Short mmCIF file of C-alpha atoms in Angstrom, two decimals:
data_model
loop_
_atom_site.label_atom_id
_atom_site.label_comp_id
_atom_site.label_asym_id
_atom_site.label_seq_id
_atom_site.Cartn_x
_atom_site.Cartn_y
_atom_site.Cartn_z
CA MET C 1 19.16 -27.21 -16.62
CA PHE C 2 16.05 -25.22 -14.71
CA THR C 3 15.06 -26.10 -11.69
CA LEU C 4 12.08 -24.67 -9.88
CA HIS C 5 12.79 -23.38 -6.37
CA GLU C 6 11.15 -25.28 -3.86
CA ARG C 7 9.03 -22.98 -2.04
CA LEU C 8 7.79 -21.99 -5.29
CA ARG C 9 6.59 -25.82 -6.05
CA ALA C 10 4.95 -26.74 -2.85
CA ASP C 11 2.76 -24.07 -3.20
CA THR C 12 1.86 -23.55 -7.34
CA PHE C 13 -0.08 -26.24 -9.62
CA ASP C 14 1.60 -26.34 -13.17
CA ILE C 15 -0.42 -24.83 -15.83
CA THR C 16 1.91 -24.71 -19.28
CA ARG C 17 5.13 -22.90 -20.83
CA LEU C 18 4.91 -19.96 -21.97
CA TYR C 19 8.69 -18.84 -24.22
CA LEU C 20 10.08 -17.87 -22.01
CA SER C 21 8.44 -18.78 -18.67
CA ARG C 22 6.58 -21.65 -16.63
CA VAL C 23 2.92 -20.29 -15.66
CA LEU C 24 1.48 -21.84 -12.12
CA LEU C 25 -1.50 -21.96 -10.24
CA MET C 26 -0.71 -20.38 -6.89
CA ASN C 27 -2.67 -23.45 -4.60
CA ASP C 28 -5.35 -20.07 -2.97
CA SER C 29 -8.77 -21.01 -4.18
CA SER C 30 -9.73 -17.51 -2.92
CA LEU C 31 -8.52 -15.76 -6.03
CA PRO C 32 -7.29 -16.10 -9.39
CA TRP C 33 -3.66 -15.97 -8.49
CA LEU C 34 -0.97 -16.93 -11.47
CA ILE C 35 2.75 -17.14 -10.73
CA LEU C 36 4.90 -16.53 -14.30
CA VAL C 37 8.70 -17.77 -12.98
CA PRO C 38 11.52 -16.97 -16.35
CA GLU C 39 12.97 -19.93 -16.68
CA ARG C 40 16.66 -18.89 -16.37
CA GLU C 41 19.06 -20.13 -14.16
CA ASN C 42 19.80 -17.13 -11.03
CA ILE C 43 18.67 -14.68 -12.07
CA ARG C 44 16.38 -12.65 -8.92
CA GLU C 45 15.37 -9.34 -10.48
CA ILE C 46 13.86 -8.66 -13.50
CA TYR C 47 17.12 -6.00 -15.07
CA GLU C 48 18.74 -9.38 -14.84
CA LEU C 49 17.20 -10.81 -17.21
CA ASP C 50 18.22 -9.71 -21.33
CA GLU C 51 16.64 -7.16 -23.61
CA LYS C 52 14.93 -9.77 -25.44
CA ASP C 53 13.87 -11.98 -21.98
CA ARG C 54 12.40 -8.49 -20.54
CA ALA C 55 10.25 -7.66 -23.92
CA GLY C 56 8.80 -11.43 -23.35
CA LEU C 57 8.28 -11.30 -19.96
CA ILE C 58 6.25 -8.14 -20.33
CA GLU C 59 3.75 -9.71 -22.94
CA GLU C 60 3.43 -12.64 -20.95
CA ILE C 61 2.85 -11.15 -18.29
CA THR C 62 0.22 -9.33 -20.28
CA LEU C 63 -1.05 -12.41 -21.58
CA ALA C 64 -1.54 -13.81 -18.17
CA SER C 65 -3.12 -10.34 -16.87
CA ARG C 66 -6.34 -10.36 -19.99
CA ILE C 67 -6.29 -14.18 -19.37
CA ILE C 68 -7.83 -13.54 -15.51
CA GLN C 69 -9.26 -10.33 -16.68
CA HIS C 70 -11.42 -13.03 -19.22
CA LEU C 71 -12.15 -16.07 -17.14
CA TYR C 72 -12.49 -14.21 -13.56
CA LYS C 73 -13.74 -11.08 -13.93
CA PRO C 74 -11.82 -9.18 -11.02
CA ASP C 75 -11.95 -6.00 -9.74
CA LYS C 76 -8.40 -5.17 -9.95
CA ILE C 77 -5.35 -6.91 -11.64
CA ASN C 78 -1.56 -6.72 -9.36
CA VAL C 79 1.23 -8.06 -10.86
CA GLY C 80 4.12 -7.65 -8.61
CA ALA C 81 7.64 -8.91 -8.59
CA LEU C 82 9.30 -9.36 -4.79
CA GLY C 83 11.03 -12.61 -3.99
CA ASN C 84 11.85 -11.54 -0.51
CA LEU C 85 12.09 -14.60 0.55
CA VAL C 86 12.47 -16.91 -2.74
CA PRO C 87 15.08 -15.93 -4.14
CA GLN C 88 14.40 -17.92 -8.13
CA LEU C 89 12.84 -14.24 -9.60
CA HIS C 90 9.15 -14.67 -10.73
CA ILE C 91 5.86 -12.89 -11.23
CA HIS C 92 2.63 -12.80 -9.35
CA ILE C 93 -0.03 -11.69 -11.26
CA ILE C 94 -3.24 -11.79 -8.86
CA GLY C 95 -7.04 -10.93 -10.16
CA ARG C 96 -8.32 -8.80 -6.86
CA PHE C 97 -11.52 -8.35 -5.50
CA GLY C 98 -13.37 -5.49 -3.60
CA SER C 99 -14.46 -8.17 -1.36
CA ASP C 100 -11.35 -10.42 -1.35
CA ARG C 101 -9.80 -10.69 2.66
CA ALA C 102 -7.03 -7.66 2.12
CA TRP C 103 -8.76 -5.61 -0.74
CA PRO C 104 -7.53 -2.71 -0.83
CA GLY C 105 -4.79 -3.92 0.85
CA PRO C 106 -1.69 -5.66 -0.93
CA ILE C 107 -2.31 -9.78 -1.02
CA TRP C 108 0.92 -11.21 -0.76
CA GLY C 109 1.02 -11.90 3.67
CA ALA C 110 -2.60 -10.72 4.09
CA GLY C 111 -4.40 -13.99 6.16
CA PRO C 112 -3.64 -17.87 4.70
CA ALA C 113 -4.21 -19.44 1.55
CA GLU C 114 -8.10 -21.35 0.62
CA PRO C 115 -6.23 -24.47 -1.10
CA TYR C 116 -7.72 -25.54 -4.02
CA GLY C 117 -10.42 -29.48 -2.80
CA ASP C 118 -8.91 -31.68 -5.71
CA ASP C 119 -11.77 -31.71 -7.63
CA GLU C 120 -11.99 -27.12 -8.09
CA ARG C 121 -8.44 -28.05 -9.15
CA ASP C 122 -8.22 -30.16 -11.65
CA ALA C 123 -11.04 -27.42 -13.05
CA THR C 124 -9.60 -24.14 -13.02
CA ARG C 125 -6.06 -25.90 -14.13
CA ALA C 126 -7.42 -26.86 -17.30
CA ARG C 127 -10.09 -24.14 -17.50
CA ILE C 128 -6.42 -21.93 -17.39
CA GLU C 129 -4.56 -24.22 -19.78
CA ARG C 130 -7.42 -23.80 -22.03
CA ALA C 131 -7.43 -20.06 -22.37
CA PHE C 132 -3.56 -20.19 -22.05
CA MET C 133 -3.83 -22.59 -25.37
CA ASN C 134 -6.67 -21.21 -27.80
CA TYR C 135 -4.87 -17.59 -27.83
CA LEU C 136 -1.59 -19.37 -28.46
CA SER C 137 -2.92 -21.22 -30.99
CA SER C 138 -4.29 -18.19 -32.15
CA ARG C 139 -1.35 -16.17 -32.97
CA CYS C 140 1.36 -18.96 -33.69
CA ARG C 141 1.92 -20.73 -36.56
CA CYS C 142 4.04 -24.36 -36.52
CA MET J 1 -2.83 16.54 -21.84
CA PHE J 2 -1.92 13.66 -19.22
CA THR J 3 -2.37 15.03 -15.96
CA LEU J 4 -1.00 13.12 -12.82
CA HIS J 5 -3.63 11.73 -10.18
CA GLU J 6 -4.41 13.50 -7.13
CA ARG J 7 -3.01 10.98 -4.90
CA LEU J 8 0.20 9.86 -7.22
CA ARG J 9 0.45 14.01 -6.61
CA ALA J 10 0.16 14.77 -2.60
CA ASP J 11 2.46 11.61 -2.02
CA THR J 12 5.55 11.46 -4.34
CA PHE J 13 8.19 14.55 -6.02
CA ASP J 14 8.75 14.65 -8.99
CA ILE J 15 12.18 13.23 -10.76
CA THR J 16 11.95 12.95 -14.32
CA ARG J 17 10.71 12.49 -17.35
CA LEU J 18 11.43 9.47 -19.92
CA TYR J 19 9.93 8.22 -23.08
CA LEU J 20 7.05 7.38 -21.18
CA SER J 21 7.18 7.22 -17.46
CA ARG J 22 6.91 9.91 -15.65
CA VAL J 23 10.04 9.14 -12.92
CA LEU J 24 8.87 10.45 -8.48
CA LEU J 25 9.62 9.40 -5.81
CA MET J 26 7.75 8.62 -3.04
CA ASN J 27 7.85 9.57 -0.06
CA ASP J 28 9.33 7.81 2.46
CA SER J 29 12.76 8.69 3.79
CA SER J 30 13.72 4.70 4.87
CA LEU J 31 12.66 3.69 0.75
CA PRO J 32 14.70 4.06 -1.89
CA TRP J 33 11.39 4.44 -3.73
CA LEU J 34 10.34 5.44 -7.55
CA ILE J 35 7.42 5.36 -9.11
CA LEU J 36 6.50 5.09 -12.50
CA VAL J 37 3.76 6.88 -14.48
CA PRO J 38 3.27 6.34 -18.18
CA GLU J 39 1.80 8.70 -19.40
CA ARG J 40 -1.17 8.03 -21.20
CA GLU J 41 -4.29 8.58 -20.78
CA ASN J 42 -7.20 6.22 -18.70
CA ILE J 43 -5.20 3.32 -17.92
CA ARG J 44 -4.89 1.26 -15.60
CA GLU J 45 -3.79 -2.11 -16.51
CA ILE J 46 -0.08 -3.40 -18.30
CA TYR J 47 -1.96 -4.59 -20.67
CA GLU J 48 -3.28 -1.61 -22.11
CA LEU J 49 -0.86 -0.18 -23.07
CA ASP J 50 0.26 -0.74 -26.81
CA GLU J 51 2.94 -3.53 -27.39
CA LYS J 52 5.72 -0.81 -27.90
CA ASP J 53 4.67 1.45 -24.61
CA ARG J 54 5.12 -2.29 -22.49
CA ALA J 55 8.29 -2.76 -23.95
CA GLY J 56 9.26 0.31 -23.42
CA LEU J 57 7.66 -0.28 -19.61
CA ILE J 58 9.78 -2.94 -19.07
CA GLU J 59 13.05 -0.71 -20.12
CA GLU J 60 11.96 1.58 -17.72
CA ILE J 61 11.81 -0.79 -14.59
CA THR J 62 15.27 -2.50 -15.90
CA LEU J 63 16.47 1.15 -15.42
CA ALA J 64 14.40 2.36 -12.35
CA SER J 65 15.82 -0.78 -10.64
CA ARG J 66 19.68 -0.52 -11.69
CA ILE J 67 19.77 3.20 -10.57
CA ILE J 68 18.26 2.29 -6.93
CA GLN J 69 20.82 -0.55 -7.50
CA HIS J 70 23.11 1.75 -7.60
CA LEU J 71 22.76 3.95 -5.60
CA TYR J 72 21.05 2.55 -2.41
CA LYS J 73 23.06 -1.38 -2.67
CA PRO J 74 19.81 -2.75 -1.69
CA ASP J 75 19.26 -6.78 -0.48
CA LYS J 76 16.22 -7.24 -3.08
CA ILE J 77 14.45 -4.84 -5.50
CA ASN J 78 10.75 -5.09 -5.53
CA VAL J 79 8.71 -3.66 -8.71
CA GLY J 80 4.97 -4.05 -8.53
CA ALA J 81 1.83 -2.54 -10.02
CA LEU J 82 -1.43 -2.31 -8.00
CA GLY J 83 -3.29 0.37 -8.23
CA ASN J 84 -6.67 -0.95 -5.91
CA LEU J 85 -6.71 1.98 -4.50
CA VAL J 86 -5.03 4.53 -7.66
CA PRO J 87 -7.32 4.53 -10.91
CA GLN J 88 -4.22 5.26 -12.39
CA LEU J 89 -1.36 2.89 -13.38
CA HIS J 90 1.58 3.12 -11.48
CA ILE J 91 4.60 1.18 -11.05
CA HIS J 92 6.38 0.82 -8.20
CA ILE J 93 9.89 0.20 -7.79
CA ILE J 94 11.96 0.06 -4.24
CA GLY J 95 14.82 -0.92 -3.10
CA ARG J 96 14.00 -2.48 0.28
CA PHE J 97 16.54 -3.83 3.03
CA GLY J 98 16.50 -6.53 5.70
CA SER J 99 16.41 -4.07 7.98
CA ASP J 100 13.20 -1.88 6.34
CA ARG J 101 9.80 -1.90 8.43
CA ALA J 102 7.69 -4.78 6.87
CA TRP J 103 10.93 -6.89 5.21
CA PRO J 104 10.51 -9.77 4.16
CA GLY J 105 6.54 -9.05 3.77
CA PRO J 106 5.21 -6.38 1.22
CA ILE J 107 5.62 -2.91 1.88
CA TRP J 108 2.29 -1.67 0.59
CA GLY J 109 0.34 -1.04 3.56
CA ALA J 110 3.46 -1.90 6.43
CA GLY J 111 3.08 1.38 8.64
CA PRO J 112 2.95 5.56 7.95
CA ALA J 113 5.85 6.65 5.75
CA GLU J 114 7.74 8.51 7.04
CA PRO J 115 8.45 11.76 5.48
CA TYR J 116 11.83 13.43 3.78
CA GLY J 117 12.68 16.74 6.14
CA ASP J 118 13.57 19.80 3.19
CA ASP J 119 17.89 19.02 2.49
CA GLU J 120 17.02 15.54 2.96
CA ARG J 121 14.06 15.71 -0.36
CA ASP J 122 16.15 18.11 -2.33
CA ALA J 123 19.56 15.75 -1.90
CA THR J 124 17.86 12.65 -3.12
CA ARG J 125 15.87 14.08 -5.95
CA ALA J 126 18.91 16.34 -7.48
CA ARG J 127 21.39 12.63 -6.50
CA ILE J 128 18.35 10.24 -8.56
CA GLU J 129 18.35 12.44 -11.49
CA ARG J 130 22.27 12.36 -11.88
CA ALA J 131 22.09 9.64 -12.16
CA PHE J 132 19.05 9.26 -14.98
CA MET J 133 20.88 11.81 -16.98
CA ASN J 134 23.91 9.94 -16.90
CA TYR J 135 22.27 6.63 -17.90
CA LEU J 136 20.71 8.41 -20.28
CA SER J 137 23.26 11.08 -21.74
CA SER J 138 25.35 8.01 -21.77
CA ARG J 139 22.86 6.70 -24.49
CA CYS J 140 21.32 8.80 -25.80
CA ARG J 141 22.92 10.40 -29.13
CA CYS J 142 20.80 13.80 -30.24
#
């Protein structure tokens, strides 16, 4: 039974689940910011996953990156596994823009997030979830 | 013919080459900081690599992380692909310590690096290169 770390739960909204990871939306409306959390207990580092899960992770990073690129057309994707504060492996996938508040520096720790309003949050979740579902339904046979 | 971006060349020292990536040592003696540069032309994002190269990349991230963990015993490994300034895909693998200058924030952009002295640089390069060679020689048959 996998339990999401309380800090991640507090800062994000659920989008969907992939084969390995839960997909979360960071509560920051100023940037398209997803977090992948591999649903494995007691893992802090990428290298602690087994080889099969690592291969799955890089493909889920790829999928999340492509979805952000497709939906938001950012200038750059930033991918990061830091976890200095939250001891549960999670990978940030963020669309960055030359106009964003931290460009060209890292976004982590760069000023306060801009929380979503309810309507914008619901629309954003639905839009991103649909993009994942469209991809998965085009690739997977039941 | 792969050409390393001039900014990466200016900021790092060569360690070795792996199947996919060149391994560089960031010129910052305050932290164990490696950079992997997949030797593929005109790639900015992880998702632009093909699937085989992506699988190779996550294994090379794993190897570099384990070597830093083994040699330096950091409190956390940080892995990041940012590239907001350098338009050539490169992945940072950094050993972070509760005592380092940016903890718990990201190290990127957090104050000036502390360049290696010549002797310390040579010793560090040799030590890390040996760790890669020991791993590879234990795994690969000629």
